[in-house]
mmCIF file of C-alpha atoms in Angstrom:
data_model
loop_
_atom_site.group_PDB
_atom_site.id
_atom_site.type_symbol
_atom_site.label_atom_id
_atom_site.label_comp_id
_atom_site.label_asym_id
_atom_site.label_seq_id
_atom_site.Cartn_x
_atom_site.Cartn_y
_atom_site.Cartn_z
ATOM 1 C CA UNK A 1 -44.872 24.973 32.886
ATOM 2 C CA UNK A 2 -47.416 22.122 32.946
ATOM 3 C CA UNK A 3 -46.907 19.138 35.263
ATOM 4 C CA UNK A 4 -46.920 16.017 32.851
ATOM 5 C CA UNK A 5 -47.055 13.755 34.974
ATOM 6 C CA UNK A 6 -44.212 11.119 36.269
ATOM 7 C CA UNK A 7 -42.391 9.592 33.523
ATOM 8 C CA UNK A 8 -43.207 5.971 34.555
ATOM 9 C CA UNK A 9 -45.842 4.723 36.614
ATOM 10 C CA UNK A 10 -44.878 1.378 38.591
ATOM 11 C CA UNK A 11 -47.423 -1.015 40.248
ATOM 12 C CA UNK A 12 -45.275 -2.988 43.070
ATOM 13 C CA UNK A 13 -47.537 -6.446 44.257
ATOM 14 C CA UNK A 14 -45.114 -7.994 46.420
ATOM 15 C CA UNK A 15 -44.697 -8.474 50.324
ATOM 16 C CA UNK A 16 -41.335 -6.302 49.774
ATOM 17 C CA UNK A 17 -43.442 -3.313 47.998
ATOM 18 C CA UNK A 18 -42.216 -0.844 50.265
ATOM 19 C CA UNK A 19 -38.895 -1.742 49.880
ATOM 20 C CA UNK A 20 -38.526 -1.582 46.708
ATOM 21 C CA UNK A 21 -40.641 2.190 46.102
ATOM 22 C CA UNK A 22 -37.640 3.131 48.486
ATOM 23 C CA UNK A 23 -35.179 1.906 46.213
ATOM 24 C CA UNK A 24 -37.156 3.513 43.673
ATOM 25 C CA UNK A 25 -37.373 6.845 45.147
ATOM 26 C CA UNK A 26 -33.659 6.759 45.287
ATOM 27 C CA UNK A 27 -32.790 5.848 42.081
ATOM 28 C CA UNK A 28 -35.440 7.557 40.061
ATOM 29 C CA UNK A 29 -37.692 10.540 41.429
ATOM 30 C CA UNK A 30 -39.098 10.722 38.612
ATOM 31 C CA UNK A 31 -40.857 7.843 38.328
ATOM 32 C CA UNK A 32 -44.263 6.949 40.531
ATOM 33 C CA UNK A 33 -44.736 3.821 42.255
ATOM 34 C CA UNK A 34 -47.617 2.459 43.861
ATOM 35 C CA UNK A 35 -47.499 0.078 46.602
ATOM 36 C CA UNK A 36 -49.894 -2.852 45.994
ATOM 37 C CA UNK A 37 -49.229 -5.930 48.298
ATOM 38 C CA UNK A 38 -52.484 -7.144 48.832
ATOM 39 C CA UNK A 39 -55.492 -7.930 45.679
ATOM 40 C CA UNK A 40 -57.596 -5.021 46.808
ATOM 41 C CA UNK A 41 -55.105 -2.745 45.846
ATOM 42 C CA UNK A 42 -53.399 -4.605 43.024
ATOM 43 C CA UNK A 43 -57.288 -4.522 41.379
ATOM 44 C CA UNK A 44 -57.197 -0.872 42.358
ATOM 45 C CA UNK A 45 -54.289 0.514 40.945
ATOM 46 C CA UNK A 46 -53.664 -2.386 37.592
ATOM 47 C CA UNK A 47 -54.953 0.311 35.402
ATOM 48 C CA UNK A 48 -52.514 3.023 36.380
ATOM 49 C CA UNK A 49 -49.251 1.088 35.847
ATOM 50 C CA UNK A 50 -47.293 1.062 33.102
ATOM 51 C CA UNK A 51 -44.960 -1.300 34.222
ATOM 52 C CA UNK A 52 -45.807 -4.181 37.435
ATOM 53 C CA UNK A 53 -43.713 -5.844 39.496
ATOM 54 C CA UNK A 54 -44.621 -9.184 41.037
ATOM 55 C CA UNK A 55 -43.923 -12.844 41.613
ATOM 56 C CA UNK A 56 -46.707 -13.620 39.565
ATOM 57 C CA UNK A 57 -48.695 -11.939 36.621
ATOM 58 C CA UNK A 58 -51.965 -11.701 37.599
ATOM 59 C CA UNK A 59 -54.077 -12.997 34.426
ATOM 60 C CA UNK A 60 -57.442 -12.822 36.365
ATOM 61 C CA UNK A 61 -57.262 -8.418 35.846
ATOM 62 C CA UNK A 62 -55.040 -8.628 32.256
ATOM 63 C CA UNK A 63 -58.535 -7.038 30.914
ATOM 64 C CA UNK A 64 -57.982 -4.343 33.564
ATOM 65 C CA UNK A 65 -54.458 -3.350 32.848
ATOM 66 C CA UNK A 66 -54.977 -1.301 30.007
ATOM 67 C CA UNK A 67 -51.737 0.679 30.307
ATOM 68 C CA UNK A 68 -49.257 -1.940 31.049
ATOM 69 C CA UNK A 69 -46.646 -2.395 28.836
ATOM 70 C CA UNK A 70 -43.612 -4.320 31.283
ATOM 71 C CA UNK A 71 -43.647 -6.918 33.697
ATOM 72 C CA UNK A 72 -41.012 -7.431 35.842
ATOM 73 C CA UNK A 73 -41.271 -10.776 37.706
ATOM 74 C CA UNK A 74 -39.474 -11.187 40.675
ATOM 75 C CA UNK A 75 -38.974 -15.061 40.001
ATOM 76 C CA UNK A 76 -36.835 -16.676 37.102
ATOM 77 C CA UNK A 77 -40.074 -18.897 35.916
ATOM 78 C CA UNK A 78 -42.997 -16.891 34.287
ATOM 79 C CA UNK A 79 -45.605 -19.724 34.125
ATOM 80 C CA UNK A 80 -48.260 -17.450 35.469
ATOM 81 C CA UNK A 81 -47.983 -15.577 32.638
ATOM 82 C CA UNK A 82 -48.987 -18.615 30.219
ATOM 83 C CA UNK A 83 -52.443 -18.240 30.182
ATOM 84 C CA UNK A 84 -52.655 -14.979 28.930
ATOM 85 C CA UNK A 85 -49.504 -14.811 26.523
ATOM 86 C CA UNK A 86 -51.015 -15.045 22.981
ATOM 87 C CA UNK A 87 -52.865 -11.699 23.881
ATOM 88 C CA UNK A 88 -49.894 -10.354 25.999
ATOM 89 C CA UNK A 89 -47.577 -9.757 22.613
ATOM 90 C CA UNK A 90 -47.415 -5.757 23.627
ATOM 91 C CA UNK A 91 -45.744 -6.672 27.141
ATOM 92 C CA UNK A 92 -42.147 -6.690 27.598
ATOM 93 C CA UNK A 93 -41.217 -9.473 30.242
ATOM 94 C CA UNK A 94 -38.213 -9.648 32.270
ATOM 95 C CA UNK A 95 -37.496 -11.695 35.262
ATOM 96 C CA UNK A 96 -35.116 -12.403 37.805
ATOM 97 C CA UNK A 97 -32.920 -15.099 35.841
ATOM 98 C CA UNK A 98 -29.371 -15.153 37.425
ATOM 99 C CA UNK A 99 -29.945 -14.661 41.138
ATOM 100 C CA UNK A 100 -30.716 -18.231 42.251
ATOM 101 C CA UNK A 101 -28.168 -20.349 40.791
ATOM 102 C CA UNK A 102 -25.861 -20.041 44.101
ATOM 103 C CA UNK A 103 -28.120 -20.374 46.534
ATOM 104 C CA UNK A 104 -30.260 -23.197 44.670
ATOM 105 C CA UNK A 105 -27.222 -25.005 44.204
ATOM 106 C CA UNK A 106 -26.524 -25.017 47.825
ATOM 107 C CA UNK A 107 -29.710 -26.628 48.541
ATOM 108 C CA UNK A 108 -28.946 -29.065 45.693
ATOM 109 C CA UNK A 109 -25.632 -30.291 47.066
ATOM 110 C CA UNK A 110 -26.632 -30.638 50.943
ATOM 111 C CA UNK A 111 -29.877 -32.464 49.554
ATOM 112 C CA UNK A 112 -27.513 -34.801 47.303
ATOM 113 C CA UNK A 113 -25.591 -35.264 51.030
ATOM 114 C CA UNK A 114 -28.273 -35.437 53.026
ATOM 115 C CA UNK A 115 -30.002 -38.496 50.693
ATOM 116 C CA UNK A 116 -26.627 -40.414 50.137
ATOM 117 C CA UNK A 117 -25.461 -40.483 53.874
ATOM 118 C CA UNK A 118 -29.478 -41.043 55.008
ATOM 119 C CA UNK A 119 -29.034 -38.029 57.079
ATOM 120 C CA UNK A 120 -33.172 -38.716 58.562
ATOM 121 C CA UNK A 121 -32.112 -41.955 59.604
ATOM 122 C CA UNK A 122 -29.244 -40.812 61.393
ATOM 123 C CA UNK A 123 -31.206 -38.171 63.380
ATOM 124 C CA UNK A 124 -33.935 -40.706 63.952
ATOM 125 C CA UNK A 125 -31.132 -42.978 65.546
ATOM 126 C CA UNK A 126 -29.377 -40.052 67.259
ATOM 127 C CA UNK A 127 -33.058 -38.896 68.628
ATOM 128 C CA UNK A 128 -33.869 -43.129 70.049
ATOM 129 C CA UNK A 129 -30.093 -42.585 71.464
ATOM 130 C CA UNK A 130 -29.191 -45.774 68.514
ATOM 131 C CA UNK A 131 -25.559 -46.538 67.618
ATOM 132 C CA UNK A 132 -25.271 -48.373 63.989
ATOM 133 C CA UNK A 133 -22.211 -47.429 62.105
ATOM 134 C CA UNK A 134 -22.238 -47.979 58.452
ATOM 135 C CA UNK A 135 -19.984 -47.772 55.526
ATOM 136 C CA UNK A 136 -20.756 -45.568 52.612
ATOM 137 C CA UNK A 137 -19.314 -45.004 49.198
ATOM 138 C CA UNK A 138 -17.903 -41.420 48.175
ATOM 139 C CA UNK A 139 -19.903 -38.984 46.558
ATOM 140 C CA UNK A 140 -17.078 -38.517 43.243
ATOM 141 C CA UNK A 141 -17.642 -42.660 42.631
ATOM 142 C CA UNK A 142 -21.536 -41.096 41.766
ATOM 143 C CA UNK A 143 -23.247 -39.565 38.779
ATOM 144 C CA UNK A 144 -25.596 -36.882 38.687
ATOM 145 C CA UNK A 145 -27.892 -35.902 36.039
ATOM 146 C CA UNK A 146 -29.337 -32.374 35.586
ATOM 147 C CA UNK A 147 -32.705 -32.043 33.536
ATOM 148 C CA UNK A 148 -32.509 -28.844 32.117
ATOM 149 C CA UNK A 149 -28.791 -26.832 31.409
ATOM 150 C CA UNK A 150 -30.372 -23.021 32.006
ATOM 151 C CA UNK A 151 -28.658 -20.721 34.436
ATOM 152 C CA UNK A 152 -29.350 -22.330 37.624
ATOM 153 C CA UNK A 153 -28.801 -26.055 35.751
ATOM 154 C CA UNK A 154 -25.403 -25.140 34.569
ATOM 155 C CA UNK A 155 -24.412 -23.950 38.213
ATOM 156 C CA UNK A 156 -25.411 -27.413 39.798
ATOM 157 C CA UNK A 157 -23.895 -29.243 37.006
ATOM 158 C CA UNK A 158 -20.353 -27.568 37.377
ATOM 159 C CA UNK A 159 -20.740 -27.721 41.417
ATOM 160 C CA UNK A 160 -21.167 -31.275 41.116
ATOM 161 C CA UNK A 161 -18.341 -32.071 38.696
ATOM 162 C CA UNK A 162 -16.288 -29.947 41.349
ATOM 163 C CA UNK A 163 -17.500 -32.404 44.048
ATOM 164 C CA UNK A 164 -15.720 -35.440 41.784
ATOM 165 C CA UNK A 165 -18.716 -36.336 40.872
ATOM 166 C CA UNK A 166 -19.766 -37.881 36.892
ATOM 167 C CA UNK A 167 -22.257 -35.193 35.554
ATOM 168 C CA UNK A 168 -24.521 -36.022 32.661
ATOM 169 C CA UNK A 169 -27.155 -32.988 31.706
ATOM 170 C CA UNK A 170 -30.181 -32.435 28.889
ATOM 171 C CA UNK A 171 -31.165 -29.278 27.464
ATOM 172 C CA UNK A 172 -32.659 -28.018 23.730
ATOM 173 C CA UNK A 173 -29.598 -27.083 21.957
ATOM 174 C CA UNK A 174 -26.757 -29.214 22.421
ATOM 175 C CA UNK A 175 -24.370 -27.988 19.798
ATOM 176 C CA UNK A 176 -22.652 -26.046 23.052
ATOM 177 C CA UNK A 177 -20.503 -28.185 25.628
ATOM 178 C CA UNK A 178 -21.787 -26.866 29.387
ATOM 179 C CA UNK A 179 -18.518 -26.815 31.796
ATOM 180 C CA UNK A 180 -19.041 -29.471 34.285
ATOM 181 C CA UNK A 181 -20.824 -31.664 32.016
ATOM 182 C CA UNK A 182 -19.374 -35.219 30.516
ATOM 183 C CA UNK A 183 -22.607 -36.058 28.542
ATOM 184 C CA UNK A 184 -24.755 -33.838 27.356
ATOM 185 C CA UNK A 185 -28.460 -35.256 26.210
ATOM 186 C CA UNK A 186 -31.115 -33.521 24.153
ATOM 187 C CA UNK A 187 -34.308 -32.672 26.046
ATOM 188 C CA UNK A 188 -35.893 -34.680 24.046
ATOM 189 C CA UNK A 189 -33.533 -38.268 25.492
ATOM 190 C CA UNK A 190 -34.292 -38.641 28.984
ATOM 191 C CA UNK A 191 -35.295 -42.323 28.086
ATOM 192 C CA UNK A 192 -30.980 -42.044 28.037
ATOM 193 C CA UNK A 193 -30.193 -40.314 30.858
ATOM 194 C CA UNK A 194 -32.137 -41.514 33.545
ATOM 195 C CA UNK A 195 -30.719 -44.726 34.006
ATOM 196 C CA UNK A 196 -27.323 -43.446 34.587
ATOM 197 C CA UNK A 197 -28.114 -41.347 37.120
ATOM 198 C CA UNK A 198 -28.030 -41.585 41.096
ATOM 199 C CA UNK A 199 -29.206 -38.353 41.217
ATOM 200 C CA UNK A 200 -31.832 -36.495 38.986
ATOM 201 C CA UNK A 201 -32.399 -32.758 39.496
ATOM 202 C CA UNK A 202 -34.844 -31.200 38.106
ATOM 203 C CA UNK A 203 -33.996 -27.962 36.824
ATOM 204 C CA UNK A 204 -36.200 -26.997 33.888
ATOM 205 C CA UNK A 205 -38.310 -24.024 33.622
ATOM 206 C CA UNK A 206 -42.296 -24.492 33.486
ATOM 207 C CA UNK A 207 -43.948 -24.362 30.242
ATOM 208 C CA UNK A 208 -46.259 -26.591 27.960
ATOM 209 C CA UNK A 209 -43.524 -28.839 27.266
ATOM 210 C CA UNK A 210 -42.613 -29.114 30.567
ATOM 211 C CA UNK A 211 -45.598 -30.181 32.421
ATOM 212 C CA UNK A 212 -45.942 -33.723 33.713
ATOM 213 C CA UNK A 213 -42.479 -34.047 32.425
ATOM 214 C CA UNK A 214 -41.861 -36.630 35.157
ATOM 215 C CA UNK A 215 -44.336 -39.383 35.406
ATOM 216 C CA UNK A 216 -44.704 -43.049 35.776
ATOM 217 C CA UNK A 217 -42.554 -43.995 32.635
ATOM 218 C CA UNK A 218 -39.726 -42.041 33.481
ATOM 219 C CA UNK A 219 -39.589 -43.006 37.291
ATOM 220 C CA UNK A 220 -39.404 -46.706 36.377
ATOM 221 C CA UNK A 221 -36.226 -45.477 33.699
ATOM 222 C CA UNK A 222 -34.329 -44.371 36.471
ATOM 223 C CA UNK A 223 -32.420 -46.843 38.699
ATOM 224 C CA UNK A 224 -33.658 -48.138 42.258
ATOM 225 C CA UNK A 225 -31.315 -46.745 43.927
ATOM 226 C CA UNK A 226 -31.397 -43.169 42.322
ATOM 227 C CA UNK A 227 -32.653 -40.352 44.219
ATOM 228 C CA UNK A 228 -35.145 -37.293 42.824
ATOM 229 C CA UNK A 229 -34.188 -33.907 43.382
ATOM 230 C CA UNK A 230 -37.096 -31.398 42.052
ATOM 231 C CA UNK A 231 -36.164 -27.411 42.320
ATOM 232 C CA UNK A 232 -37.985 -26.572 39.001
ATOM 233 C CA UNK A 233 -41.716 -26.305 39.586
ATOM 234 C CA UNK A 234 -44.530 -28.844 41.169
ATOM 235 C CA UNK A 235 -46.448 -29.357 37.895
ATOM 236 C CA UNK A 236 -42.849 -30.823 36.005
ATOM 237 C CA UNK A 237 -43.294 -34.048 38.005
ATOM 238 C CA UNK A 238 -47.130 -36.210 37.882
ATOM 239 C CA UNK A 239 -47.434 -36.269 41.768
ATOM 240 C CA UNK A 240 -49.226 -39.047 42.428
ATOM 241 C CA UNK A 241 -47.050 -41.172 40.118
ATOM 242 C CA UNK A 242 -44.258 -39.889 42.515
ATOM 243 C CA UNK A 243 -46.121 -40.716 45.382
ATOM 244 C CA UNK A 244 -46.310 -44.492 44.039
ATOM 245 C CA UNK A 245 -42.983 -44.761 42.888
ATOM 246 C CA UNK A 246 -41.195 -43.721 46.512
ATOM 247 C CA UNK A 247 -44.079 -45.762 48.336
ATOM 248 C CA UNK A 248 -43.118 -49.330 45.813
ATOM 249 C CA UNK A 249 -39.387 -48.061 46.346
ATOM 250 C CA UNK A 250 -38.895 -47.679 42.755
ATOM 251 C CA UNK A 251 -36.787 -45.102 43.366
ATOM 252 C CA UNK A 252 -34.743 -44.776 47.137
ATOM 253 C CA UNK A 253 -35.721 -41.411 47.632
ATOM 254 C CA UNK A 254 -36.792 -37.797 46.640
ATOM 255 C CA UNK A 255 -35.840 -33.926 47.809
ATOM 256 C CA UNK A 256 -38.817 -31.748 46.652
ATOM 257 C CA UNK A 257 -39.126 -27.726 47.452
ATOM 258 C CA UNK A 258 -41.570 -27.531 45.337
ATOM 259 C CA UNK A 259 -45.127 -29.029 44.459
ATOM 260 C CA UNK A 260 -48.320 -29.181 42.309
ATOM 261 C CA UNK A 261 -50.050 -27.451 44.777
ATOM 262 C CA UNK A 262 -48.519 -25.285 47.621
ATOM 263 C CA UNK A 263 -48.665 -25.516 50.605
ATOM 264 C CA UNK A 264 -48.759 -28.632 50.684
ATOM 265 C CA UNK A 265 -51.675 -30.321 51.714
ATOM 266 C CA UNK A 266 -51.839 -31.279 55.028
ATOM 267 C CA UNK A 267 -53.002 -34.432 54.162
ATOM 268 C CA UNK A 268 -50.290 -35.479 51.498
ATOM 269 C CA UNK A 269 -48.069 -38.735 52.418
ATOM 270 C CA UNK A 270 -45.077 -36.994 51.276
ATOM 271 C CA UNK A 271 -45.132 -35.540 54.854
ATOM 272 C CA UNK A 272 -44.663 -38.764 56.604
ATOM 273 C CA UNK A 273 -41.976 -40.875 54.058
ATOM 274 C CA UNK A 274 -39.319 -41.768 55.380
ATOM 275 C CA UNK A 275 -37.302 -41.413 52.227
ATOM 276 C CA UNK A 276 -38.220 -37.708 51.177
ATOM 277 C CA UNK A 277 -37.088 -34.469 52.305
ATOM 278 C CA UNK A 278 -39.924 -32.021 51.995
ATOM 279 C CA UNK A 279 -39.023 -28.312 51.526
ATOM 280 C CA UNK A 280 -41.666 -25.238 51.505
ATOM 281 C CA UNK A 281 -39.994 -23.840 48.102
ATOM 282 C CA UNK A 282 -37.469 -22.127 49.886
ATOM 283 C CA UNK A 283 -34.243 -23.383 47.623
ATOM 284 C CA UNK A 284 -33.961 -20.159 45.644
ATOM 285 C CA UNK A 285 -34.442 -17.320 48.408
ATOM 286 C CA UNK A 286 -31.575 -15.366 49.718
ATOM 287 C CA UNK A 287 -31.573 -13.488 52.154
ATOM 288 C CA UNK A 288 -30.963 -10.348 50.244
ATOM 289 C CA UNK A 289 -33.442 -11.148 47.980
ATOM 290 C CA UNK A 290 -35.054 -7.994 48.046
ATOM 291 C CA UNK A 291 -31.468 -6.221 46.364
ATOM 292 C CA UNK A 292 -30.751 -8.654 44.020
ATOM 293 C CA UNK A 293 -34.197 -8.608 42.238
ATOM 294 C CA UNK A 294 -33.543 -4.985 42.623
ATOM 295 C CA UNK A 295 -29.876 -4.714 40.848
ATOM 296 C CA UNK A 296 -31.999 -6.342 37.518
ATOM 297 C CA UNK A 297 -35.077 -4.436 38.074
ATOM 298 C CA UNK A 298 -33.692 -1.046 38.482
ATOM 299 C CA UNK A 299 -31.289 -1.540 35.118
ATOM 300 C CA UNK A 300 -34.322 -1.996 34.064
ATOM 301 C CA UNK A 301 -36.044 0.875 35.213
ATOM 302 C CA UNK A 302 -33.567 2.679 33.474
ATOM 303 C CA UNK A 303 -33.508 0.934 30.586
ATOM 304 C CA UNK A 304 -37.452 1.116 30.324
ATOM 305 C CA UNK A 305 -36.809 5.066 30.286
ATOM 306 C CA UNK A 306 -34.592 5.323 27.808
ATOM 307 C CA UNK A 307 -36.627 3.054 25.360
ATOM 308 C CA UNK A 308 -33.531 0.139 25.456
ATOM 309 C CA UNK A 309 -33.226 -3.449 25.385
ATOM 310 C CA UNK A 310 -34.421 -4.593 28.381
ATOM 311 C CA UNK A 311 -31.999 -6.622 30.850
ATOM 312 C CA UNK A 312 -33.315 -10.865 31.024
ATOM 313 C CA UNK A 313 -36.019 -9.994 28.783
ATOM 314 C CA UNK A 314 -37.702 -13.476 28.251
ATOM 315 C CA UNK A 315 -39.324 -14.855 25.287
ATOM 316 C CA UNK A 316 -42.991 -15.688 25.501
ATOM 317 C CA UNK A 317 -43.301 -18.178 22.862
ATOM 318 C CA UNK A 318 -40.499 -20.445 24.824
ATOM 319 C CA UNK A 319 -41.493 -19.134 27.945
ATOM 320 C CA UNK A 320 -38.139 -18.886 29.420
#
């Protein structure tokens, strides 16, 4: 009988590749993967795979990838893929939607704490060997808006409301109630929200609409006292505008993981402000990260082979 070949062909560019073609081996023998962590390789093997797996879509060898009819990204957002999207209508995406709202919401809440209480100036005072009590006022007499009601949104917004607190949250279709939130705004009012807010997370995905979402006129809407939370993506807030805002105190304070360009520059004041709290985009990463991409991807895998609907398949012209 003639060999025809494996009955998928998989293109793995991640740090994790070998990881996951062991998974793959175990799960599905029949199916080829290539391990392609670094660009040499990826430009290699892009016009073997039917299907790629990566944290980003790389647009620069879409001319290459002649085959390729999946990609599997192994983060929720798939702004990479924007560039290329209008000529990438033959491509199934699917992402990793559904494995961060936990652990982002974690970093949400002891970021909310860590800004109310002014944990750097107590560990600036504990490290000069400083005694100044203070009183503060409790987290439930606060109000927290989240921009954007998605997955990972809607977990914040309920772990908030379970923390006392007032939540008020924005998102495109508003004809459904999110549990957790007391207001809900259309994406389209933050002129509304922001004013209400002591907190504002940022918790939309990146697209079009999305970008520079955050700039001058909507840091002066929110209150002085109101603190910025962004665990969406650098480009949703105009950085320098930021930057200007925290340095004038026009706002008391930010928590970013994530910015316009990463790392960040060595040379960036956001470093050195004493009212931020700067992350290096760690808020959604597990530590099983590896096996909870995997518990998508390889439904996928199977799904792929039996010519089903795929599991988080996203839709390009929303990008999300």
């Amino acid at each position: 009988m003639a060999d025809t070949g494996p009955a998928l062909t998989i293109l793995l560019n991640h740090p994790a590749a070998e990881t996951y073609a062991r998974l793959i081996g175990e799960r599905f023998p029949q199916v080829r993967a290539i391990n392609a962590p670094d660009p040499e390789r990826l430009e290699r093997h892009i016009g073997e795979a039917d299907a790629l797996l990566a944290s980003r879509f790389p647009v620069e060898l879409f001319d290459k990838a002649k085959k390729l009819r999946w990609f599997q990204c192994t983060n929720a957002g798939v702004d990479s893929m924007l560039p290329i999207r209008d000529r990438a209508g033959h491509i199934t995406v699917t992402n990793a939607r559904g494995i961060h709202g936990e652990i982002i919401t974690d970093f949400v809440m002891a970021g909310v704490t860590m800004l109310h209480w002014d944990f750097r100036r107590f560990l600036q005072e504990q490290a000069e060997r400083k005694w100044n009590p203070r009183y503060v006022a409790p987290l439930a007499d606060k109000t927290l808006g989240v921009v954007g009601l998605g997955s990972i949104g809607a977990t914040i917004a309920r772990r908030a409301k379970s923390a006392g607190m007032t939540v008020v949250g924005s998102k495109r279709d508003i004809s459904v109630p999110v549990e957790g939130v007391d207001h809900l705004f259309a994406s389209d009012a933050l002129a509304e929200l922001l004013p209400l807010c002591d907190f504002v997370v940022l918790a939309v995905p990146a697209t079009a609409d999305t970008i520079g979402l955050i700039g001058a006129a909507e840091l002066a809407r929110m209150r002085r006292d109101a603190f910025l939370i962004n665990i969406a993506r650098g480009n949703v807030v105009v950085e320098a505008e930021l930057i200007q805002a925290l340095q004038t105190r026009a706002i008391a304070g930010a928590m970013l993981d994530v910015f316009e360009q990463e790392p960040l520059s060595q040379d960036s004041p956001l470093w050195d402000m004493p009212n931020v709290i700067a992350t290096p985009h760690v808020a959604g990463s597990p530590t099983n990260y590896t096996e909870r991409v995997f518990s998508i991807f390889g439904d996928n895998i199977g799904h792929f082979l039996k010519n089903e609907p795929m599991r988080n398949a996203v839709d390009m012209g929303r990008g999300y």
